[in-house]
Short mmCIF file of C-alpha atoms in Angstrom, two decimals:
data_model
loop_
_atom_site.label_atom_id
_atom_site.label_comp_id
_atom_site.label_asym_id
_atom_site.label_seq_id
_atom_site.Cartn_x
_atom_site.Cartn_y
_atom_site.Cartn_z
CA MET A 1 40.85 274.13 -45.46
CA GLU A 2 42.27 271.58 -43.17
CA PHE A 3 41.55 268.03 -44.13
CA GLY A 4 42.73 266.11 -41.45
CA LEU A 5 42.04 262.67 -40.44
CA VAL A 6 38.82 263.84 -38.90
CA ALA A 7 37.38 265.11 -42.09
CA PHE A 8 38.41 262.05 -43.72
CA TRP A 9 36.03 259.98 -41.07
CA GLN A 10 33.16 262.46 -41.38
CA ASP A 11 32.71 262.80 -44.88
CA GLY A 12 32.42 259.22 -45.64
CA TRP A 13 35.81 258.37 -47.34
CA VAL A 14 36.41 255.44 -44.96
CA GLY A 15 33.68 253.24 -46.53
CA ALA A 16 34.93 254.10 -49.90
CA ILE A 17 38.57 253.27 -48.66
CA LEU A 18 37.31 249.87 -47.28
CA ARG A 19 35.22 249.37 -50.35
CA GLY A 20 38.04 249.85 -52.69
CA ALA A 21 40.31 247.27 -50.28
CA SER A 22 37.62 244.80 -50.63
CA VAL A 23 38.07 244.93 -54.34
CA THR A 24 41.80 244.67 -54.26
CA ILE A 25 41.55 241.61 -52.36
CA ALA A 26 38.92 240.11 -54.22
CA VAL A 27 40.74 240.76 -57.23
CA SER A 28 43.82 239.13 -55.89
CA LEU A 29 42.51 236.31 -54.34
CA ALA A 30 40.95 235.59 -57.84
CA SER A 31 44.24 236.33 -59.69
CA MET A 32 46.11 233.99 -57.32
CA LEU A 33 43.71 231.15 -57.81
CA ALA A 34 43.73 231.53 -61.40
CA GLY A 35 47.54 231.90 -61.53
CA LEU A 36 47.90 228.82 -59.40
CA VAL A 37 46.03 226.68 -61.50
CA ALA A 38 47.84 227.83 -64.45
CA GLY A 39 51.18 227.80 -62.86
CA PHE A 40 50.55 224.43 -61.34
CA ALA A 41 49.90 223.16 -65.20
CA CYS A 42 52.81 224.78 -66.63
CA ALA A 43 55.01 223.48 -64.03
CA VAL A 44 53.92 219.92 -64.47
CA VAL A 45 54.52 220.41 -68.05
CA LYS A 46 58.09 221.87 -67.43
CA TRP A 47 58.71 218.84 -65.09
CA ARG A 48 57.64 216.20 -67.36
CA GLY A 49 59.44 217.81 -69.96
CA LEU A 50 56.54 217.55 -72.38
CA PHE A 51 57.71 218.80 -75.81
CA PRO A 52 56.51 221.14 -77.35
CA LEU A 53 54.14 222.39 -74.47
CA THR A 54 57.43 223.40 -72.46
CA LEU A 55 58.13 225.75 -75.30
CA ALA A 56 54.88 227.55 -74.97
CA VAL A 57 55.32 227.61 -71.05
CA ASP A 58 58.67 229.03 -71.48
CA VAL A 59 57.36 231.96 -74.41
CA TYR A 60 54.63 232.71 -71.55
CA THR A 61 56.78 232.88 -68.60
CA SER A 62 59.50 235.01 -70.85
CA LEU A 63 57.00 237.23 -72.10
CA ILE A 64 54.75 238.02 -68.60
CA ARG A 65 58.75 238.39 -67.25
CA GLY A 66 60.17 240.75 -70.05
CA VAL A 67 57.19 243.11 -70.71
CA PRO A 68 55.70 245.59 -68.49
CA GLU A 69 52.48 244.68 -66.84
CA LEU A 70 50.94 247.97 -67.78
CA LEU A 71 51.61 247.20 -71.44
CA GLY A 72 49.61 243.95 -71.05
CA ILE A 73 46.98 245.44 -68.95
CA TYR A 74 46.49 248.26 -72.04
CA LEU A 75 46.68 245.33 -74.63
CA LEU A 76 44.07 243.50 -72.79
CA PHE A 77 41.92 246.58 -71.92
CA PHE A 78 41.84 248.54 -75.24
CA GLY A 79 42.04 245.16 -77.56
CA SER A 80 38.70 243.41 -76.00
CA VAL A 81 36.10 246.05 -75.19
CA GLU A 82 34.20 244.90 -77.93
CA LEU A 83 34.42 241.55 -77.45
CA VAL A 84 33.90 241.10 -73.71
CA THR A 85 30.62 243.75 -73.85
CA GLN A 86 29.60 241.35 -76.73
CA VAL A 87 30.07 238.27 -74.65
CA ALA A 88 28.42 239.74 -71.96
CA THR A 89 25.72 240.64 -73.77
CA ALA A 90 25.09 237.35 -75.35
CA PHE A 91 25.25 235.59 -71.74
CA GLY A 92 22.43 238.18 -70.60
CA PHE A 93 24.77 239.92 -68.61
CA ALA A 94 24.68 243.26 -70.35
CA ARG A 95 23.89 245.00 -67.19
CA PHE A 96 27.30 243.65 -65.21
CA ALA A 97 29.15 244.34 -68.45
CA ASP A 98 30.12 247.81 -67.65
CA SER A 99 31.11 247.48 -64.22
CA GLY A 100 32.28 243.88 -64.14
CA TYR A 101 34.35 244.26 -67.22
CA ALA A 102 37.23 245.79 -65.41
CA PHE A 103 37.30 243.00 -63.07
CA VAL A 104 37.34 240.45 -65.42
CA ILE A 105 40.37 242.27 -67.16
CA ALA A 106 41.91 242.86 -63.98
CA VAL A 107 41.53 238.99 -63.25
CA ILE A 108 42.96 237.96 -66.42
CA ALA A 109 45.67 240.10 -66.59
CA ILE A 110 47.15 239.65 -63.12
CA GLY A 111 46.15 236.18 -63.35
CA ALA A 112 48.35 235.73 -66.03
CA ILE A 113 51.41 237.54 -64.45
CA SER A 114 50.69 235.69 -61.09
CA GLY A 115 50.73 232.17 -63.07
CA ALA A 116 54.13 233.05 -64.77
CA TYR A 117 55.78 233.32 -61.19
CA SER A 118 53.88 230.47 -59.98
CA THR A 119 55.09 228.75 -62.54
CA GLU A 120 58.56 229.52 -61.28
CA VAL A 121 57.95 228.50 -57.77
CA VAL A 122 56.23 225.39 -58.27
CA ARG A 123 58.66 224.08 -60.65
CA GLY A 124 61.31 224.57 -58.62
CA ALA A 125 59.63 223.06 -55.72
CA LEU A 126 58.58 220.02 -58.01
CA ALA A 127 62.43 219.57 -58.75
CA ALA A 128 62.99 219.95 -54.92
CA VAL A 129 61.21 216.75 -53.87
CA PRO A 130 63.66 214.01 -53.60
CA GLU A 131 63.72 211.12 -56.29
CA GLY A 132 64.12 208.68 -53.73
CA GLN A 133 60.76 208.93 -52.60
CA VAL A 134 59.16 208.53 -55.88
CA GLU A 135 61.43 205.58 -56.27
CA ALA A 136 60.31 203.96 -52.97
CA ALA A 137 56.80 204.42 -54.10
CA ARG A 138 57.10 202.91 -57.41
CA ALA A 139 58.80 199.81 -55.61
CA LEU A 140 55.85 199.48 -53.28
CA GLY A 141 53.91 199.22 -56.35
CA MET A 142 52.19 202.48 -56.40
CA THR A 143 51.16 203.89 -59.71
CA GLY A 144 52.36 207.01 -61.34
CA PRO A 145 49.03 209.15 -60.62
CA ARG A 146 48.76 208.29 -57.35
CA ILE A 147 52.29 208.76 -56.67
CA PHE A 148 51.91 212.26 -57.78
CA ARG A 149 48.91 212.91 -55.90
CA ARG A 150 49.96 211.27 -52.39
CA ILE A 151 53.64 211.59 -52.43
CA VAL A 152 54.68 214.09 -54.53
CA VAL A 153 52.01 216.90 -54.30
CA PRO A 154 51.93 217.10 -50.63
CA GLN A 155 55.73 217.46 -50.11
CA MET A 156 55.68 220.18 -53.09
CA LEU A 157 53.19 222.45 -51.52
CA ARG A 158 55.16 222.67 -48.13
CA ILE A 159 58.28 223.18 -50.04
CA ALA A 160 56.86 225.87 -52.47
CA LEU A 161 55.06 227.82 -49.60
CA PRO A 162 57.66 230.62 -49.19
CA GLY A 163 58.07 231.18 -52.66
CA LEU A 164 53.78 231.49 -52.89
CA ASP A 165 53.99 233.73 -50.48
CA ASN A 166 56.64 236.00 -52.26
CA VAL A 167 54.01 235.58 -55.56
CA TRP A 168 51.22 236.35 -53.40
CA GLN A 169 52.88 239.65 -52.22
CA VAL A 170 53.53 240.61 -55.84
CA THR A 171 49.90 240.07 -56.86
CA ILE A 172 48.71 242.40 -54.32
CA LYS A 173 50.99 245.26 -55.44
CA ASP A 174 49.87 244.51 -59.31
CA THR A 175 46.23 244.76 -58.44
CA ALA A 176 47.29 248.43 -58.05
CA LEU A 177 48.04 248.83 -61.89
CA VAL A 178 44.49 247.98 -62.74
CA SER A 179 43.59 251.45 -61.63
CA VAL A 180 44.51 252.91 -64.59
CA VAL A 181 41.61 251.17 -66.59
CA GLY A 182 39.10 252.29 -63.83
CA LEU A 183 38.59 249.43 -61.66
CA GLN A 184 37.21 250.81 -58.60
CA GLU A 185 40.02 249.24 -56.31
CA LEU A 186 42.21 250.84 -53.56
CA MET A 187 44.57 252.71 -55.45
CA ARG A 188 41.45 253.80 -57.95
CA THR A 189 39.47 255.02 -55.05
CA ALA A 190 42.60 256.83 -53.51
CA TYR A 191 43.13 258.59 -56.76
CA ILE A 192 39.47 259.69 -56.82
CA GLY A 193 39.36 260.89 -53.51
CA SER A 194 42.46 262.89 -53.98
CA GLY A 195 41.00 264.67 -57.31
CA THR A 196 37.58 265.54 -55.18
CA THR A 197 38.99 266.81 -51.96
CA ARG A 198 42.52 268.42 -53.31
CA HIS A 199 43.95 266.57 -50.64
CA PRO A 200 45.99 263.86 -52.30
CA PHE A 201 48.66 263.20 -49.68
CA ILE A 202 46.30 261.97 -46.86
CA PHE A 203 44.71 259.52 -49.28
CA TYR A 204 47.90 258.43 -50.41
CA ALA A 205 49.13 257.77 -47.09
CA VAL A 206 45.88 256.14 -46.46
CA ALA A 207 45.93 253.60 -49.38
CA GLY A 208 49.52 253.18 -48.36
CA ALA A 209 48.67 252.03 -44.70
CA VAL A 210 46.02 249.42 -46.07
CA TYR A 211 48.31 248.00 -48.57
CA LEU A 212 50.98 247.45 -45.78
CA ALA A 213 48.08 246.11 -43.51
CA ILE A 214 47.13 243.66 -46.25
CA THR A 215 50.37 242.54 -46.78
CA LEU A 216 51.43 242.06 -43.26
CA ALA A 217 48.31 240.09 -42.23
CA SER A 218 49.24 238.23 -45.57
CA GLN A 219 52.46 237.43 -44.12
CA LEU A 220 51.30 236.45 -40.86
CA GLY A 221 49.01 233.96 -42.28
CA PHE A 222 51.86 232.13 -44.26
CA ASN A 223 54.15 232.45 -41.12
CA GLY A 224 51.19 230.46 -39.60
CA ILE A 225 50.34 228.13 -42.22
CA GLU A 226 54.27 227.31 -42.62
CA ARG A 227 54.57 226.72 -38.76
CA ALA A 228 51.56 224.19 -38.96
CA LEU A 229 52.90 222.35 -41.87
CA ARG A 230 56.06 221.97 -40.30
CA GLY A 231 54.44 220.62 -37.30
CA ARG A 232 53.16 217.68 -39.52
CA ALA A 233 56.38 216.97 -41.03
CA ARG A 234 59.01 214.53 -39.89
CA GLY A 235 61.94 217.01 -39.82
CA MET B 1 50.92 249.72 -91.79
CA GLU B 2 52.13 253.19 -92.13
CA LEU B 3 50.53 253.76 -88.66
CA ILE B 4 53.46 251.56 -87.24
CA LEU B 5 55.83 253.31 -89.21
CA ARG B 6 54.94 256.58 -87.80
CA ALA B 7 54.93 254.83 -84.14
CA LEU B 8 58.18 253.07 -84.47
CA PRO B 9 60.63 256.25 -84.28
CA LEU B 10 58.50 257.43 -81.26
CA LEU B 11 58.55 254.35 -79.42
CA PHE B 12 62.43 254.68 -79.94
CA GLN B 13 62.63 257.86 -78.74
CA GLY B 14 60.65 256.33 -75.82
CA LEU B 15 63.51 253.70 -75.52
CA GLY B 16 65.78 256.74 -74.72
CA VAL B 17 63.87 258.11 -71.99
CA THR B 18 63.18 254.50 -70.56
CA LEU B 19 66.93 254.30 -70.48
CA ALA B 20 67.69 257.90 -68.94
CA LEU B 21 65.18 256.95 -66.13
CA SER B 22 66.45 253.64 -65.15
CA GLY B 23 70.03 254.90 -65.29
CA LEU B 24 69.50 258.18 -63.49
CA ALA B 25 67.01 255.81 -60.58
CA VAL B 26 69.62 253.48 -60.14
CA ALA B 27 72.91 256.07 -59.78
CA ILE B 28 70.74 257.56 -56.96
CA GLY B 29 68.96 254.56 -55.64
CA ALA B 30 71.72 252.23 -55.46
CA ASN B 31 73.94 254.45 -53.06
CA LEU B 32 71.00 255.13 -51.06
CA GLY B 33 70.50 251.22 -50.63
CA LEU B 34 73.91 250.76 -49.96
CA GLY B 35 73.55 253.33 -47.09
CA LEU B 36 70.42 251.96 -46.23
CA ALA B 37 72.08 248.33 -45.54
CA LEU B 38 74.69 250.37 -43.43
CA LEU B 39 72.06 251.81 -41.27
CA ARG B 40 70.42 248.47 -40.93
CA ARG B 41 73.71 246.93 -39.46
CA SER B 42 74.64 249.80 -37.07
CA PRO B 43 74.13 249.17 -33.32
CA SER B 44 72.02 252.16 -32.79
CA ARG B 45 68.37 250.74 -32.45
CA LEU B 46 67.09 253.80 -33.70
CA LEU B 47 69.01 254.00 -37.01
CA ALA B 48 68.13 250.32 -37.56
CA GLY B 49 64.66 250.56 -36.87
CA PHE B 50 64.40 253.22 -39.28
CA ALA B 51 66.07 251.42 -42.11
CA ARG B 52 63.84 248.25 -41.64
CA ALA B 53 60.54 250.56 -41.31
CA TYR B 54 61.75 252.17 -44.71
CA GLY B 55 62.24 248.73 -46.31
CA THR B 56 58.93 247.58 -44.88
CA VAL B 57 57.07 250.51 -46.39
CA PHE B 58 58.72 250.75 -49.87
CA ARG B 59 58.81 247.14 -50.45
CA GLY B 60 55.03 246.50 -48.90
CA THR B 61 53.41 248.81 -51.15
CA PRO B 62 53.18 249.25 -54.91
CA LEU B 63 55.36 251.50 -56.83
CA LEU B 64 52.16 253.11 -58.30
CA VAL B 65 51.18 254.01 -54.61
CA GLN B 66 54.70 255.65 -54.00
CA ILE B 67 54.36 257.38 -57.39
CA PHE B 68 51.33 258.95 -57.50
CA PRO B 69 51.79 260.82 -53.94
CA PHE B 70 55.22 262.26 -54.82
CA TYR B 71 53.53 263.86 -58.38
CA TYR B 72 50.32 264.83 -57.09
CA GLY B 73 50.28 264.74 -53.33
CA LEU B 74 53.50 266.80 -52.29
CA GLY B 75 52.34 270.03 -54.49
CA GLN B 76 49.67 270.32 -52.05
CA PHE B 77 51.61 271.50 -49.37
CA GLU B 78 52.77 275.29 -49.04
CA ALA B 79 55.91 274.05 -47.80
CA VAL B 80 56.98 272.14 -51.05
CA ARG B 81 55.87 274.64 -53.72
CA ASP B 82 57.90 277.46 -51.86
CA ASN B 83 61.06 275.52 -51.83
CA ALA B 84 62.48 275.59 -55.11
CA PRO B 85 64.75 272.73 -54.95
CA LEU B 86 62.12 270.42 -54.23
CA TRP B 87 59.33 271.86 -56.74
CA TRP B 88 62.10 271.68 -59.47
CA ILE B 89 62.10 267.64 -58.65
CA ILE B 90 58.51 266.91 -58.17
CA GLY B 91 56.89 269.47 -60.57
CA ASP B 92 58.45 267.48 -63.88
CA GLY B 93 56.82 264.11 -64.36
CA ALA B 94 60.18 262.36 -65.28
CA ARG B 95 62.22 264.02 -62.60
CA CYS B 96 59.81 262.85 -60.27
CA ALA B 97 59.35 259.27 -61.85
CA VAL B 98 63.36 259.23 -61.34
CA PHE B 99 62.97 260.39 -57.48
CA ALA B 100 60.30 257.65 -56.67
CA LEU B 101 62.10 255.01 -58.66
CA ALA B 102 65.14 255.92 -56.86
CA LEU B 103 63.37 255.80 -53.28
CA ASN B 104 61.92 252.22 -54.15
CA THR B 105 64.75 250.81 -55.71
CA ALA B 106 67.09 251.77 -52.70
CA ALA B 107 64.70 249.32 -50.34
CA TYR B 108 64.93 246.27 -52.54
CA THR B 109 68.78 247.36 -53.11
CA ALA B 110 69.50 247.60 -49.67
CA GLU B 111 67.61 244.06 -48.84
CA ILE B 112 69.76 242.12 -51.53
CA LEU B 113 72.70 244.07 -50.37
CA LEU B 114 71.94 242.77 -46.47
CA GLY B 115 71.57 239.00 -48.08
CA GLY B 116 75.21 239.34 -49.74
CA LEU B 117 76.81 240.66 -46.60
CA ARG B 118 74.99 237.90 -44.52
CA SER B 119 76.41 235.30 -46.79
CA ILE B 120 80.02 235.97 -46.42
CA PRO B 121 81.60 233.41 -43.74
CA SER B 122 82.49 234.77 -40.25
CA GLY B 123 86.03 233.38 -40.41
CA LEU B 124 86.86 235.94 -43.34
CA LEU B 125 85.75 238.84 -40.87
CA GLU B 126 87.58 237.48 -38.10
CA ALA B 127 90.78 237.02 -39.90
CA ALA B 128 90.52 240.33 -40.82
CA GLU B 129 90.13 241.73 -37.64
CA ALA B 130 93.07 239.48 -36.28
CA CYS B 131 95.17 241.32 -39.15
CA GLY B 132 94.24 244.76 -37.20
CA MET B 133 91.98 246.18 -39.63
CA SER B 134 89.33 248.71 -38.69
CA ARG B 135 85.70 248.01 -39.37
CA ALA B 136 85.73 250.71 -41.91
CA LEU B 137 88.35 249.03 -43.96
CA ARG B 138 87.12 245.43 -43.26
CA PHE B 139 83.71 246.60 -45.02
CA ARG B 140 85.35 248.67 -48.02
CA ARG B 141 87.93 245.84 -48.64
CA ILE B 142 86.62 242.63 -47.70
CA GLU B 143 82.77 242.34 -47.22
CA LEU B 144 81.79 244.91 -49.49
CA PRO B 145 83.49 242.97 -52.84
CA LEU B 146 82.73 239.70 -51.67
CA ALA B 147 78.90 240.56 -50.95
CA LEU B 148 78.06 242.43 -54.25
CA ARG B 149 79.79 239.72 -55.93
CA GLN B 150 77.54 236.95 -54.05
CA CYS B 151 74.59 239.30 -54.86
CA LEU B 152 75.11 240.06 -58.58
CA PRO B 153 72.45 237.74 -60.00
CA ALA B 154 69.65 238.96 -57.70
CA TYR B 155 70.61 242.51 -58.05
CA GLY B 156 70.75 242.02 -61.75
CA ASN B 157 67.46 240.62 -61.54
CA GLU B 158 66.03 243.08 -59.50
CA LEU B 159 67.72 245.85 -61.66
CA VAL B 160 66.85 244.69 -65.32
CA LEU B 161 63.24 243.37 -64.35
CA VAL B 162 61.93 245.27 -61.60
CA LEU B 163 63.45 248.67 -62.05
CA VAL B 164 64.14 249.04 -66.36
CA VAL B 165 61.17 247.25 -67.50
CA LYS B 166 58.23 247.17 -64.71
CA GLY B 167 59.49 250.51 -63.19
CA THR B 168 59.94 252.97 -65.93
CA SER B 169 56.65 251.88 -67.64
CA LEU B 170 54.54 253.27 -64.32
CA ALA B 171 56.21 256.29 -65.26
CA SER B 172 53.85 256.62 -67.99
CA THR B 173 51.19 257.20 -65.67
CA ILE B 174 52.63 260.65 -64.90
CA THR B 175 52.64 262.06 -68.01
CA VAL B 176 56.34 260.66 -68.82
CA LEU B 177 56.60 259.59 -72.58
CA GLU B 178 58.96 256.51 -72.30
CA ILE B 179 57.85 253.48 -74.20
CA THR B 180 54.54 252.75 -72.78
CA GLY B 181 53.81 256.08 -72.79
CA HIS B 182 54.02 256.24 -76.59
CA ALA B 183 52.38 253.29 -77.13
CA LYS B 184 49.57 253.82 -74.94
CA ARG B 185 48.17 256.89 -77.42
CA PRO B 186 48.17 254.40 -80.33
CA MET B 187 46.48 251.64 -78.37
CA SER B 188 43.77 253.62 -77.34
CA GLU B 189 43.21 255.65 -80.39
CA THR B 190 43.28 253.03 -83.08
CA TYR B 191 42.70 249.48 -84.13
CA ALA B 192 46.52 248.55 -84.38
CA ILE B 193 46.81 247.76 -80.91
CA PHE B 194 48.00 244.34 -81.16
CA GLU B 195 50.75 245.73 -83.60
CA VAL B 196 51.78 248.41 -81.20
CA PHE B 197 52.07 246.11 -78.50
CA ALA B 198 53.77 243.61 -80.39
CA ILE B 199 56.38 246.39 -81.19
CA ALA B 200 56.68 247.93 -77.93
CA GLY B 201 56.81 244.54 -76.49
CA ALA B 202 59.57 243.36 -78.64
CA ILE B 203 61.69 246.58 -77.85
CA TYR B 204 61.14 245.70 -74.06
CA LEU B 205 62.16 242.03 -74.45
CA ALA B 206 65.36 243.48 -76.44
CA LEU B 207 66.26 245.61 -73.72
CA ASN B 208 65.88 242.83 -71.63
CA LEU B 209 67.97 240.32 -73.21
CA LEU B 210 70.66 243.09 -73.63
CA LEU B 211 70.63 243.93 -70.13
CA ILE B 212 70.45 240.67 -68.72
CA GLY B 213 73.27 239.25 -70.84
CA LEU B 214 75.66 242.14 -69.46
CA VAL B 215 75.01 241.21 -66.35
CA ARG B 216 75.76 237.81 -66.81
CA LEU B 217 79.11 238.88 -68.55
CA LEU B 218 79.71 240.80 -65.39
CA GLU B 219 79.28 238.00 -63.21
CA ARG B 220 81.64 235.49 -65.02
CA ARG B 221 84.08 238.24 -65.12
CA LEU B 222 84.17 238.73 -61.52
CA SER B 223 84.16 235.03 -60.81
CA ASN B 224 87.07 234.34 -63.07
CA ARG B 225 89.61 235.88 -60.62
CA ALA B 226 88.53 233.85 -57.55
CA PRO B 227 88.86 230.32 -56.57
CA PRO B 228 85.96 227.98 -57.62
CA GLN B 229 84.51 227.92 -54.47
CA ALA B 230 84.86 231.51 -53.14
CA ALA B 231 81.56 231.23 -50.86
CA SER B 232 82.71 228.19 -48.83
CA ALA B 233 84.41 228.64 -45.46
CA HIS B 234 87.31 226.69 -45.92
CA SER B 235 88.82 226.99 -49.74
CA ALA B 236 88.26 230.75 -49.42
CA SER B 237 91.55 231.07 -47.94
CA GLU B 238 93.39 229.10 -50.59
CA PRO B 239 94.18 231.43 -53.46
CA LYS B 240 94.88 229.53 -56.55
CA ARG B 241 95.78 232.29 -58.57
CA THR B 242 96.69 235.22 -56.80
CA ALA B 243 100.13 235.60 -55.42
CA ARG B 244 98.80 237.75 -52.01
CA PRO B 245 98.22 235.01 -49.29
CA VAL B 246 95.57 236.90 -47.40
CA SER B 247 92.65 238.19 -49.55
CA PRO B 248 90.99 235.86 -52.02
CA GLY B 249 91.56 237.74 -54.92
CA ALA B 250 88.93 240.32 -54.01
#
């Protein structure tokens, strides 16, 4: 039985793929945001040299980079089934505990990974802001937090943008890993579809094409932001 | 406690599989990557376009989405099932994983190598041409060694972190019993979840340290033979230690 693109369209798999893709994007966005928050905090800790927190940050980044994400996902998943279900029930979210559970695990796991990479990027960007700017601001009588907020952070963001683009690409690809614990995102949808229809190739090809589309769209988005920011800088 | 003692030999067995997977994948993928880098630089638009498309596809999609179609997907085609060598490759989880990892690492290798090739100052290339070297000879004697030395940090990173640690762990999803594969069952069936994770994680970290250490050692050995500013355009032609007047110790 031929299962070409026509049957794909007619059997309603397009909807499933799109739903999966939206879950992928949702997980990626949530993880990226969580990762940025964590990464920013850790980067500032390292930048300021706040011992012993720097040690904790180093352990964190080394662990994430040295241990495969899959292992971490298994840890979070198998280690906390009981805990999360109880917490969710306590808060009255028992209904959501099952379906939302994998989502929460995904965001925590991928967010942690994204955070480790973001830490490196933001740290490098903070170090790249010229010292002279901070000194000049201090000479003008600005106080520490204000200098940070108005001088360092805007410039740091512009420098960090390419690196953050890279982190985003990695984050999107890492969300595929959470399919092994059952989250109904793009990869999982393709897996289920291929198992159901026994025509795996077309499903994975479509999933791959969707990932590429997300990747390329993100690339265009980042290029646009970069161009806009460069227009406002003075060289 | 005894559970951990039982899990330990299995995890170390998995370590052997991890190393075997990585070694084979690198052996194939590095050469493939070199070929791809050469294709990208070729004047033919078809070949260069193919190499660029290959890179985009294999770097823009998750590794899992590359492994699964190989294992589950190719088997649906009659042509593949009847073809004995192809079936030998994709029929077994480990061989399939090696193949998929090789294709993936080839794309990243090509990108890193191209970065290294681009960083060579053009003065060196022009000097080689002035000496009458053919393009092939110039590539073999001048460009490739310099590019390799330049991209070794990035390539070491890609090898150790991406391929060995993350890539091989994904093989566990297609029934390959490497470290993660051996760790998954204890983790899903017993309460010693964190302990098993800790041991498996420790093995990975130790592997990491060892391999990164080897790469740094290699970097240092390669850079000892070259003048301190091997990458800058001007002092590259002033060898401090070698007696040959032309090539800077490569």
